[in-house]
Amino acid sequence: MISNRTRYLTQNVAKVLIWTAALLTIGVMMLILFQVLAEGLPVLHPRFFLDSPKNMGREGGILSTIVGTFALTLVAIVFAAPLGVGTAIFLREYTRETRISRIIRFGTDCLAGVPSIIFGLFGFVFFVIFLNMGWSILSGGLTLAAMILPTIISTAEEAIKTIPYTYREVSFSLGGTRWQTVTRTILPSAIPGIFTGIILSVGRSIGETAAVILTAGSSLVMPTSLFSPIRTMSVHFYILAREGISMEMAYGTGAALILLVLIVNTAANWLLNRYIRHRV
Amino acid sequence: MEAKDKIIERILLLIAFSSISILGLIALFIFGEGLPLIWKVGPRAFILGERWVPSQGSFGILPMIVGSFWVTFGAILLGVPLGLACAIFLSEWTPPLIAMVLRPTIQLLAAIPSVIYGFWGLIILVPLVRNYLGGPGLSILSGSVILGFMILPTIISISEDSLRALPPYYKSGALALGATHWQAIWRVMVPAARSGIVASIILGMGRAIGETMAMIMILGNAVKMPTSFLDSARTLTTNIGIEMGYASGDHRQALFATGVILFLIIMILNSSAIALSRRRRS
Amino acid sequence: MSEQRKILIEDFSFYYDSFQALRDINLKIGAKEIFAIFGPARSGKTTLLKSLNRLTDLIFGGRHSGAIFLDDLNIYDPKVNLTQLRRRVGMVFDLPTPLPMSIFDNVAYGPRLKGSIPKRRLSEIVEKALRSAVLWEEVKDRLHTSALRLSGGQQQRLCIARILALEPEVLLFDEPCSGLDPISTASIEETLTQLKKEYTIVLVPHNIQQASRVADRAAFFLNGEMVEEGPVFQIFTRPRDKRTEDYVTGKFG
């Protein structure tokens, strides 16, 4: 029999360890943010955002990479959102647990775990070479679309799942078809949740580097069409830092990247909170 | 009206299938590019070969496989205790103020681009390791530490979910039998949530093995069999990431072949994690 | 029984996967009467109601045998247009189920499903439906506020109005007062007797007293079987079956 004292001693030791772990996690996060922001924020003059990079990125700003980041993300969302939401609607509203739905779910779960470098390889050989799109916004965007699809599907599924069964019953009992029920009752209620998933995917697209560098290239020229190669902020940051081109510019780009991700995340959180409060 | 509904159902089925057909396409094209080279070199020589000198046509990826496992092992060593502790903290102790900081912190950990982690590791961690522990600094140790933090969100969120999903009487029952809060957590709740926690660890391993950019920046990328945590190393992913930019011919195919091996490892990990969480659900 | 038959149920059985929820039900329900279906929990009452407008089709793994006729239409005929059937046979659920939209949009939901309707016409339909459900006076000034803000009784009357807007022939009520206080219950019952003038009503009452207060005829259900049916007065005072008597006198249930 363990004495009471030992038991409570164990409990207190455990408590201290767990607190340490929690504080360590917060601390490291703060350290990363502080390091990059402290060095990077002073670089962020308005000109930094409004000028395109010059001399390989040693001078000028990051405008073309911002444009590239947004273009790529936009393409990714435009393709992935309808596909993902459609899949979620099918899984939740048009089938119950059948072999088909199990296969689809297994497929999306697997897709969610595929490393980004594999997506990069795939995008390179499929979009860039096989479909002959070259290193371009389109190739990169489509590759990203494949990558964020599982996130969109699962968040949309969650959002649809929370809608009370009675809404469906009511809509059907009033003579609605399944599709009318989906478009007039289920989607309007699920939109905030779906949107949150899309915003999270935007965050992932912004931060992705490995898949993008292999499919969209790393050109610093301002893009003119969907078939232009581009360099995103993440890729720019990586090249500046790894090749030691300019630490100052690297810090600036890193700080801008962190701010962007912070904004996107806050937006998603805000939306999600509003959504949850709305539900109750 | 109902005919229209039938058509819509077909369209949605088509959409759902095109979503997963992407997985098939990926497998098809990666294998299509990579398998011929594996046959040419011989699967044994490719996987167990220790020499990777593309210019001489030797393609052995054993050092990369070993490197991936070392780094992943190190990340798990750090990430699992830390992640499990945070999950317990969030599901059981949560003093409101700290929880209010910890939760967004974890979200942010998940959201920060991997290149930022890599950069921070390169600037801060690598010099620390070099100065205090010796070696080049660009090492498995530095990589593991960074990866350990990168996989935290995966481990925490899934472990926390499975702890929270336990029926409340697990805890109240243990407490009623005279267990301390900690005993209830450690002897009853954690074992009961075991399959979810293991699934979270497996998914974390998947993330660690799959990470590319941060590892390129931190690991030093030397192609040799690592012998200590302070050695520089190269993983399957970094092998692809570094050389894809200039590879052609057999060399490029060899990188796709590396992708094939990586894909297979990930699929095995994923399937087992999915099987585990299925069991949890039923 | 009133002269005219509205619903005829013939040898009807229903199964959830392997569980049989209804056993060989035979029943006639007349036009413009209130017919009560009562019995203990899980006796098949709700399943029978949902079979009458085929909401049971939504249940994965459900199947049936036998037939149900609405006038002369076999509603389980494969050629039956489901959406049309459900507009003829409206249903009010046990708990108020307003959709998360305005009062007006709730009532207009059904009519709008049929296609676009001129705004003027739609407003008329909504007003008429709300008047018939005795809700108009309470909500006429806030038609465009959220229906979720109404009280429970108002929400339930809104659900009735929502169905009336479709001008159905039969109304199905599944314990419509189970979530409500006595005053709201009285107002719903009052509404029911008003509606009887124009509609055939099938009601699962939330207790025996309610059945005796509002219904014309009633049927007693037990474990998926119909034990007996007849005029309310007879069933509650001189039940033919021992089990009905035991239930009505409160020996079980």
Tab-separated table of N, CA and C in Angstrom, chain C residues 26-167:
chain	number	residue	atom	x	y	z
C	26	ASN	N	-54.468	-2.263	-39.679
C	26	ASN	CA	-55.609	-1.978	-40.545
C	26	ASN	C	-56.418	-0.882	-39.882
C	27	LEU	N	-56.635	0.205	-40.613
C	27	LEU	CA	-57.269	1.350	-39.974
C	27	LEU	C	-57.884	2.247	-41.034
C	28	LYS	N	-59.067	2.821	-40.686
C	28	LYS	CA	-59.668	3.804	-41.575
C	28	LYS	C	-59.756	5.113	-40.815
C	29	ILE	N	-59.396	6.203	-41.475
C	29	ILE	CA	-59.518	7.510	-40.845
C	29	ILE	C	-60.401	8.362	-41.741
C	30	GLY	N	-61.444	8.963	-41.135
C	30	GLY	CA	-62.412	9.714	-41.923
C	30	GLY	C	-61.957	11.130	-42.189
C	31	ALA	N	-62.612	11.767	-43.169
C	31	ALA	CA	-62.275	13.142	-43.504
C	31	ALA	C	-62.749	14.076	-42.397
C	32	LYS	N	-61.966	15.108	-42.150
C	32	LYS	CA	-62.311	16.169	-41.205
C	32	LYS	C	-62.697	15.638	-39.834
C	33	GLU	N	-61.917	14.693	-39.366
C	33	GLU	CA	-62.063	14.305	-37.973
C	33	GLU	C	-60.683	14.385	-37.325
C	34	ILE	N	-60.677	14.410	-35.986
C	34	ILE	CA	-59.405	14.311	-35.283
C	34	ILE	C	-59.282	12.890	-34.787
C	35	PHE	N	-58.285	12.207	-35.295
C	35	PHE	CA	-58.095	10.813	-34.934
C	35	PHE	C	-56.855	10.713	-34.053
C	36	ALA	N	-57.030	10.170	-32.848
C	36	ALA	CA	-55.901	10.093	-31.919
C	36	ALA	C	-55.303	8.695	-31.929
C	37	ILE	N	-53.977	8.643	-31.952
C	37	ILE	CA	-53.276	7.366	-31.837
C	37	ILE	C	-52.513	7.429	-30.529
C	38	PHE	N	-52.898	6.577	-29.562
C	38	PHE	CA	-52.208	6.675	-28.273
C	38	PHE	C	-51.710	5.317	-27.817
C	39	GLY	N	-50.826	5.349	-26.830
C	39	GLY	CA	-50.221	4.130	-26.326
C	39	GLY	C	-48.903	4.470	-25.655
C	40	PRO	N	-48.282	3.490	-25.001
C	40	PRO	CA	-47.021	3.781	-24.311
C	40	PRO	C	-45.899	4.073	-25.299
C	41	ALA	N	-44.743	4.493	-24.767
C	41	ALA	CA	-43.601	4.807	-25.613
C	41	ALA	C	-43.191	3.579	-26.419
C	42	ARG	N	-42.641	3.814	-27.585
C	42	ARG	CA	-42.158	2.744	-28.472
C	42	ARG	C	-43.256	1.781	-28.878
C	43	SER	N	-44.470	2.272	-29.022
C	43	SER	CA	-45.524	1.373	-29.461
C	43	SER	C	-45.776	1.508	-30.958
C	44	GLY	N	-45.024	2.379	-31.643
C	44	GLY	CA	-45.164	2.488	-33.093
C	44	GLY	C	-45.976	3.680	-33.549
C	45	LYS	N	-46.370	4.554	-32.598
C	45	LYS	CA	-47.236	5.675	-32.969
C	45	LYS	C	-46.549	6.609	-33.958
C	46	THR	N	-45.322	7.044	-33.602
C	46	THR	CA	-44.619	7.990	-34.462
C	46	THR	C	-44.291	7.367	-35.808
C	47	THR	N	-43.929	6.093	-35.784
C	47	THR	CA	-43.623	5.406	-37.040
C	47	THR	C	-44.844	5.417	-37.949
C	48	LEU	N	-46.026	5.186	-37.370
C	48	LEU	CA	-47.230	5.191	-38.190
C	48	LEU	C	-47.458	6.579	-38.795
C	49	LEU	N	-47.299	7.626	-37.953
C	49	LEU	CA	-47.478	8.989	-38.468
C	49	LEU	C	-46.536	9.242	-39.631
C	50	LYS	N	-45.253	8.908	-39.425
C	50	LYS	CA	-44.269	9.202	-40.469
C	50	LYS	C	-44.489	8.337	-41.700
C	51	SER	N	-45.171	7.190	-41.532
C	51	SER	CA	-45.484	6.363	-42.700
C	51	SER	C	-46.538	7.040	-43.559
C	52	LEU	N	-47.380	7.879	-42.930
C	52	LEU	CA	-48.490	8.482	-43.652
C	52	LEU	C	-48.037	9.531	-44.666
C	53	ASN	N	-46.842	10.131	-44.472
C	53	ASN	CA	-46.334	11.012	-45.536
C	53	ASN	C	-44.957	10.558	-45.990
C	54	ARG	N	-44.659	9.306	-45.676
C	54	ARG	CA	-43.416	8.669	-46.127
C	54	ARG	C	-42.172	9.398	-45.668
C	55	LEU	N	-42.220	10.047	-44.511
C	55	LEU	CA	-40.977	10.558	-43.935
C	55	LEU	C	-40.102	9.382	-43.519
C	56	THR	N	-40.741	8.216	-43.388
C	56	THR	CA	-39.979	7.008	-43.059
C	56	THR	C	-38.961	6.677	-44.149
C	57	ASP	N	-39.157	7.233	-45.348
C	57	ASP	CA	-38.182	6.982	-46.412
C	57	ASP	C	-36.795	7.485	-46.043
C	58	LEU	N	-36.734	8.482	-45.140
C	58	LEU	CA	-35.442	9.050	-44.771
C	58	LEU	C	-34.627	8.092	-43.921
C	59	ILE	N	-35.319	7.091	-43.338
C	59	ILE	CA	-34.622	6.187	-42.431
C	59	ILE	C	-33.860	5.165	-43.239
C	60	PHE	N	-32.532	5.156	-43.084
C	60	PHE	CA	-31.738	4.151	-43.772
C	60	PHE	C	-32.023	2.805	-43.125
C	61	GLY	N	-32.327	1.822	-43.924
C	61	GLY	CA	-32.571	0.488	-43.363
C	61	GLY	C	-34.029	0.250	-43.018
C	62	GLY	N	-34.923	1.219	-43.340
C	62	GLY	CA	-36.344	1.009	-43.078
C	62	GLY	C	-37.018	0.335	-44.268
C	63	ARG	N	-38.010	-0.544	-44.025
C	63	ARG	CA	-38.791	-1.095	-45.144
C	63	ARG	C	-40.201	-1.403	-44.645
C	64	HIS	N	-41.129	-1.586	-45.594
C	64	HIS	CA	-42.524	-1.740	-45.199
C	64	HIS	C	-43.174	-2.854	-45.994
C	65	SER	N	-44.357	-3.299	-45.546
C	65	SER	CA	-45.220	-4.117	-46.390
C	65	SER	C	-46.646	-3.645	-46.172
C	66	GLY	N	-47.561	-4.004	-47.084
C	66	GLY	CA	-48.924	-3.512	-46.985
C	66	GLY	C	-49.075	-2.221	-47.750
C	67	ALA	N	-50.217	-1.552	-47.557
C	67	ALA	CA	-50.470	-0.353	-48.346
C	67	ALA	C	-51.175	0.704	-47.509
C	68	ILE	N	-51.003	1.961	-47.908
C	68	ILE	CA	-51.739	3.065	-47.299
C	68	ILE	C	-52.343	3.889	-48.429
C	69	PHE	N	-53.650	4.130	-48.336
C	69	PHE	CA	-54.315	4.923	-49.365
C	69	PHE	C	-54.693	6.288	-48.819
C	70	LEU	N	-54.424	7.305	-49.620
C	70	LEU	CA	-54.887	8.660	-49.331
C	70	LEU	C	-55.921	8.941	-50.405
C	71	ASP	N	-57.190	9.092	-50.009
C	71	ASP	CA	-58.283	9.015	-50.980
C	71	ASP	C	-58.107	7.711	-51.765
C	72	ASP	N	-57.882	7.811	-53.080
C	72	ASP	CA	-57.716	6.565	-53.828
C	72	ASP	C	-56.275	6.311	-54.250
C	73	LEU	N	-55.375	7.127	-53.722
C	73	LEU	CA	-53.977	7.022	-54.133
C	73	LEU	C	-53.204	6.120	-53.177
C	74	ASN	N	-52.604	5.057	-53.729
C	74	ASN	CA	-51.719	4.234	-52.898
C	74	ASN	C	-50.396	4.985	-52.755
C	75	ILE	N	-50.128	5.484	-51.548
C	75	ILE	CA	-48.977	6.389	-51.419
C	75	ILE	C	-47.648	5.659	-51.530
C	76	TYR	N	-47.653	4.334	-51.469
C	76	TYR	CA	-46.399	3.590	-51.624
C	76	TYR	C	-46.202	3.106	-53.060
C	77	ASP	N	-47.111	3.524	-53.950
C	77	ASP	CA	-46.910	3.257	-55.356
C	77	ASP	C	-45.603	3.918	-55.802
C	78	PRO	N	-44.730	3.175	-56.507
C	78	PRO	CA	-43.434	3.767	-56.908
C	78	PRO	C	-43.599	5.019	-57.761
C	79	LYS	N	-44.762	5.170	-58.411
C	79	LYS	CA	-44.935	6.331	-59.289
C	79	LYS	C	-45.334	7.593	-58.518
C	80	VAL	N	-45.588	7.441	-57.219
C	80	VAL	CA	-46.070	8.582	-56.446
C	80	VAL	C	-45.011	9.675	-56.380
C	81	ASN	N	-45.448	10.920	-56.586
C	81	ASN	CA	-44.552	12.049	-56.447
C	81	ASN	C	-44.456	12.413	-54.956
C	82	LEU	N	-43.272	12.143	-54.384
C	82	LEU	CA	-43.107	12.286	-52.941
C	82	LEU	C	-43.325	13.697	-52.447
C	83	THR	N	-42.773	14.675	-53.175
C	83	THR	CA	-42.880	16.042	-52.686
C	83	THR	C	-44.342	16.479	-52.703
C	84	GLN	N	-45.084	16.011	-53.730
C	84	GLN	CA	-46.500	16.362	-53.773
C	84	GLN	C	-47.259	15.712	-52.614
C	85	LEU	N	-46.921	14.447	-52.339
C	85	LEU	CA	-47.570	13.734	-51.241
C	85	LEU	C	-47.343	14.474	-49.919
C	86	ARG	N	-46.096	14.905	-49.705
C	86	ARG	CA	-45.785	15.534	-48.421
C	86	ARG	C	-46.438	16.899	-48.302
C	87	ARG	N	-46.765	17.518	-49.446
C	87	ARG	CA	-47.496	18.776	-49.356
C	87	ARG	C	-48.964	18.520	-49.026
C	88	ARG	N	-49.447	17.346	-49.405
C	88	ARG	CA	-50.855	17.036	-49.084
C	88	ARG	C	-50.986	16.585	-47.637
C	89	VAL	N	-49.931	15.940	-47.129
C	89	VAL	CA	-49.967	15.418	-45.755
C	89	VAL	C	-48.862	16.098	-44.952
C	90	GLY	N	-49.225	17.141	-44.197
C	90	GLY	CA	-48.219	17.906	-43.455
C	90	GLY	C	-47.992	17.340	-42.075
C	91	MET	N	-46.806	17.622	-41.522
C	91	MET	CA	-46.494	17.045	-40.222
C	91	MET	C	-45.948	18.095	-39.259
C	92	VAL	N	-46.435	18.039	-37.997
C	92	VAL	CA	-45.894	18.879	-36.929
C	92	VAL	C	-45.223	17.946	-35.923
C	93	PHE	N	-43.984	18.277	-35.565
C	93	PHE	CA	-43.192	17.355	-34.749
C	93	PHE	C	-43.401	17.587	-33.260
C	94	ASP	N	-42.837	16.681	-32.458
C	94	ASP	CA	-43.087	16.753	-31.010
C	94	ASP	C	-42.484	17.995	-30.380
C	95	LEU	N	-41.275	18.392	-30.837
C	95	LEU	CA	-40.722	19.629	-30.310
C	95	LEU	C	-40.828	20.688	-31.395
C	96	PRO	N	-41.005	21.950	-30.997
C	96	PRO	CA	-41.067	23.002	-32.019
C	96	PRO	C	-39.794	22.974	-32.862
C	97	THR	N	-39.941	23.053	-34.175
C	97	THR	CA	-38.776	22.958	-35.047
C	97	THR	C	-38.714	24.122	-36.017
C	98	PRO	N	-38.608	25.349	-35.483
C	98	PRO	CA	-38.441	26.463	-36.418
C	98	PRO	C	-37.093	26.330	-37.118
C	99	LEU	N	-37.041	26.679	-38.390
C	99	LEU	CA	-35.755	26.717	-39.084
C	99	LEU	C	-35.061	28.025	-38.714
C	100	PRO	N	-33.733	28.053	-38.760
C	100	PRO	CA	-33.009	29.249	-38.327
C	100	PRO	C	-33.123	30.386	-39.332
C	101	MET	N	-34.328	30.907	-39.486
C	101	MET	CA	-34.541	32.042	-40.390
C	101	MET	C	-35.708	32.855	-39.831
C	102	SER	N	-36.160	33.876	-40.568
C	102	SER	CA	-37.197	34.743	-40.019
C	102	SER	C	-38.546	34.021	-39.975
C	103	ILE	N	-39.475	34.612	-39.226
C	103	ILE	CA	-40.822	34.056	-39.135
C	103	ILE	C	-41.432	33.938	-40.533
C	104	PHE	N	-41.291	35.017	-41.296
C	104	PHE	CA	-41.852	35.033	-42.643
C	104	PHE	C	-41.245	33.922	-43.499
C	105	ASP	N	-39.909	33.818	-43.457
C	105	ASP	CA	-39.238	32.822	-44.299
C	105	ASP	C	-39.608	31.404	-43.890
C	106	ASN	N	-39.844	31.196	-42.592
C	106	ASN	CA	-40.283	29.883	-42.146
C	106	ASN	C	-41.591	29.485	-42.804
C	107	VAL	N	-42.564	30.407	-42.755
C	107	VAL	CA	-43.874	30.083	-43.311
C	107	VAL	C	-43.794	29.985	-44.833
C	108	ALA	N	-42.931	30.820	-45.430
C	108	ALA	CA	-42.840	30.838	-46.888
C	108	ALA	C	-41.980	29.702	-47.426
C	109	TYR	N	-41.321	28.967	-46.524
C	109	TYR	CA	-40.381	27.921	-46.967
C	109	TYR	C	-41.047	26.927	-47.910
C	110	GLY	N	-42.189	26.403	-47.484
C	110	GLY	CA	-42.872	25.389	-48.299
C	110	GLY	C	-43.337	25.918	-49.637
C	111	PRO	N	-44.122	27.020	-49.648
C	111	PRO	CA	-44.572	27.556	-50.931
C	111	PRO	C	-43.423	27.868	-51.878
C	112	ARG	N	-42.318	28.383	-51.346
C	112	ARG	CA	-41.193	28.740	-52.216
C	112	ARG	C	-40.572	27.511	-52.868
C	113	LEU	N	-40.697	26.344	-52.221
C	113	LEU	CA	-40.095	25.137	-52.794
C	113	LEU	C	-40.740	24.785	-54.132
C	114	LYS	N	-42.006	25.218	-54.319
C	114	LYS	CA	-42.714	24.866	-55.543
C	114	LYS	C	-42.259	25.714	-56.721
C	115	GLY	N	-41.508	26.764	-56.437
C	115	GLY	CA	-41.084	27.657	-57.511
C	115	GLY	C	-41.309	29.076	-57.081
C	116	SER	N	-40.881	30.047	-57.879
C	116	SER	CA	-40.982	31.425	-57.412
C	116	SER	C	-42.430	31.907	-57.480
C	117	ILE	N	-42.814	32.685	-56.472
C	117	ILE	CA	-44.170	33.186	-56.346
C	117	ILE	C	-44.066	34.703	-56.229
C	118	PRO	N	-44.995	35.436	-56.862
C	118	PRO	CA	-44.955	36.903	-56.719
C	118	PRO	C	-45.023	37.294	-55.246
C	119	LYS	N	-44.325	38.379	-54.895
C	119	LYS	CA	-44.200	38.778	-53.504
C	119	LYS	C	-45.550	39.002	-52.830
C	120	ARG	N	-46.432	39.686	-53.549
C	120	ARG	CA	-47.760	39.982	-52.997
C	120	ARG	C	-48.483	38.697	-52.602
C	121	ARG	N	-48.473	37.757	-53.546
C	121	ARG	CA	-49.169	36.485	-53.347
C	121	ARG	C	-48.582	35.749	-52.133
C	122	LEU	N	-47.240	35.779	-52.052
C	122	LEU	CA	-46.562	35.093	-50.956
C	122	LEU	C	-46.974	35.691	-49.612
C	123	SER	N	-47.032	37.038	-49.567
C	123	SER	CA	-47.427	37.690	-48.316
C	123	SER	C	-48.833	37.269	-47.911
C	124	GLU	N	-49.715	37.160	-48.914
C	124	GLU	CA	-51.089	36.740	-48.607
C	124	GLU	C	-51.108	35.331	-48.021
C	125	ILE	N	-50.341	34.442	-48.652
C	125	ILE	CA	-50.300	33.061	-48.172
C	125	ILE	C	-49.813	33.017	-46.732
C	126	VAL	N	-48.717	33.758	-46.463
C	126	VAL	CA	-48.136	33.743	-45.125
C	126	VAL	C	-49.134	34.278	-44.100
C	127	GLU	N	-49.803	35.397	-44.454
C	127	GLU	CA	-50.751	35.986	-43.498
C	127	GLU	C	-51.898	35.008	-43.204
C	128	LYS	N	-52.418	34.408	-44.278
C	128	LYS	CA	-53.544	33.489	-44.110
C	128	LYS	C	-53.143	32.321	-43.212
C	129	ALA	N	-51.951	31.780	-43.463
C	129	ALA	CA	-51.493	30.625	-42.681
C	129	ALA	C	-51.316	31.008	-41.220
C	130	LEU	N	-50.726	32.181	-40.978
C	130	LEU	CA	-50.495	32.602	-39.593
C	130	LEU	C	-51.821	32.860	-38.883
C	131	ARG	N	-52.817	33.407	-39.637
C	131	ARG	CA	-54.139	33.617	-39.038
C	131	ARG	C	-54.773	32.280	-38.657
C	132	SER	N	-54.703	31.307	-39.579
C	132	SER	CA	-55.319	30.010	-39.290
C	132	SER	C	-54.670	29.350	-38.093
C	133	ALA	N	-53.373	29.588	-37.886
C	133	ALA	CA	-52.682	28.984	-36.750
C	133	ALA	C	-52.807	29.850	-35.498
C	134	VAL	N	-53.650	30.896	-35.570
C	134	VAL	CA	-53.889	31.804	-34.447
C	134	VAL	C	-52.590	32.405	-33.918
C	135	LEU	N	-51.750	32.849	-34.851
C	135	LEU	CA	-50.474	33.436	-34.431
C	135	LEU	C	-50.303	34.837	-34.982
C	136	TRP	N	-51.131	35.183	-35.969
C	136	TRP	CA	-50.946	36.425	-36.718
C	136	TRP	C	-50.855	37.651	-35.813
C	137	GLU	N	-51.812	37.771	-34.891
C	137	GLU	CA	-51.863	38.980	-34.062
C	137	GLU	C	-50.573	39.158	-33.260
C	138	GLU	N	-49.974	38.048	-32.847
C	138	GLU	CA	-48.790	38.146	-31.989
C	138	GLU	C	-47.525	38.507	-32.759
C	139	VAL	N	-47.478	38.163	-34.056
C	139	VAL	CA	-46.204	38.333	-34.762
C	139	VAL	C	-46.265	39.283	-35.946
C	140	LYS	N	-47.429	39.878	-36.207
C	140	LYS	CA	-47.564	40.616	-37.461
C	140	LYS	C	-46.586	41.789	-37.568
C	141	ASP	N	-46.115	42.288	-36.426
C	141	ASP	CA	-45.201	43.434	-36.477
C	141	ASP	C	-43.733	43.030	-36.537
C	142	ARG	N	-43.470	41.753	-36.419
C	142	ARG	CA	-42.057	41.341	-36.436
C	142	ARG	C	-41.848	40.095	-37.293
C	143	LEU	N	-42.479	40.142	-38.461
C	143	LEU	CA	-42.395	38.988	-39.356
C	143	LEU	C	-40.969	38.691	-39.786
C	144	HIS	N	-40.124	39.719	-39.787
C	144	HIS	CA	-38.781	39.492	-40.339
C	144	HIS	C	-37.725	39.334	-39.264
C	145	THR	N	-38.173	39.076	-38.023
C	145	THR	CA	-37.201	38.735	-36.981
C	145	THR	C	-37.073	37.216	-36.911
C	146	SER	N	-36.019	36.790	-36.238
C	146	SER	CA	-35.729	35.354	-36.221
C	146	SER	C	-36.816	34.567	-35.505
C	147	ALA	N	-37.200	33.443	-36.105
C	147	ALA	CA	-38.231	32.600	-35.510
C	147	ALA	C	-37.746	31.946	-34.228
C	148	LEU	N	-36.418	31.898	-34.070
C	148	LEU	CA	-35.869	31.230	-32.879
C	148	LEU	C	-36.157	32.025	-31.615
C	149	ARG	N	-36.575	33.310	-31.777
C	149	ARG	CA	-36.809	34.138	-30.592
C	149	ARG	C	-38.236	34.022	-30.066
C	150	LEU	N	-39.094	33.300	-30.777
C	150	LEU	CA	-40.461	33.125	-30.290
C	150	LEU	C	-40.479	32.188	-29.090
C	151	SER	N	-41.562	32.245	-28.310
C	151	SER	CA	-41.701	31.310	-27.193
C	151	SER	C	-42.030	29.923	-27.744
C	152	GLY	N	-41.943	28.917	-26.880
C	152	GLY	CA	-42.177	27.543	-27.325
C	152	GLY	C	-43.541	27.356	-27.972
C	153	GLY	N	-44.576	27.891	-27.324
C	153	GLY	CA	-45.922	27.743	-27.869
C	153	GLY	C	-46.074	28.458	-29.201
C	154	GLN	N	-45.479	29.651	-29.279
C	154	GLN	CA	-45.537	30.394	-30.539
C	154	GLN	C	-44.793	29.651	-31.638
C	155	GLN	N	-43.647	29.077	-31.269
C	155	GLN	CA	-42.872	28.335	-32.262
C	155	GLN	C	-43.686	27.167	-32.806
C	156	GLN	N	-44.397	26.473	-31.899
C	156	GLN	CA	-45.169	25.326	-32.347
C	156	GLN	C	-46.312	25.778	-33.263
C	157	ARG	N	-46.950	26.895	-32.931
C	157	ARG	CA	-48.006	27.388	-33.818
C	157	ARG	C	-47.425	27.857	-35.144
C	158	LEU	N	-46.162	28.366	-35.088
C	158	LEU	CA	-45.490	28.741	-36.334
C	158	LEU	C	-45.299	27.503	-37.217
C	159	CYS	N	-44.949	26.392	-36.574
C	159	CYS	CA	-44.756	25.158	-37.343
C	159	CYS	C	-46.072	24.712	-37.975
C	160	ILE	N	-47.181	24.944	-37.248
C	160	ILE	CA	-48.495	24.621	-37.816
C	160	ILE	C	-48.775	25.533	-39.012
C	161	ALA	N	-48.501	26.842	-38.829
C	161	ALA	CA	-48.728	27.782	-39.918
C	161	ALA	C	-47.900	27.415	-41.136
C	162	ARG	N	-46.683	26.952	-40.887
C	162	ARG	CA	-45.767	26.604	-41.972
C	162	ARG	C	-46.378	25.507	-42.854
C	163	ILE	N	-47.098	24.604	-42.196
C	163	ILE	CA	-47.723	23.533	-42.961
C	163	ILE	C	-48.997	24.012	-43.640
C	164	LEU	N	-49.759	24.851	-42.922
C	164	LEU	CA	-51.012	25.340	-43.498
C	164	LEU	C	-50.750	26.143	-44.769
C	165	ALA	N	-49.568	26.778	-44.833
C	165	ALA	CA	-49.247	27.575	-46.011
C	165	ALA	C	-49.224	26.721	-47.274
C	166	LEU	N	-49.079	25.423	-47.105
C	166	LEU	CA	-49.067	24.531	-48.265
C	166	LEU	C	-50.463	24.058	-48.631
C	167	GLU	N	-51.476	24.478	-47.843
C	167	GLU	CA	-52.852	24.046	-48.031
C	167	GLU	C	-52.947	22.534	-48.180
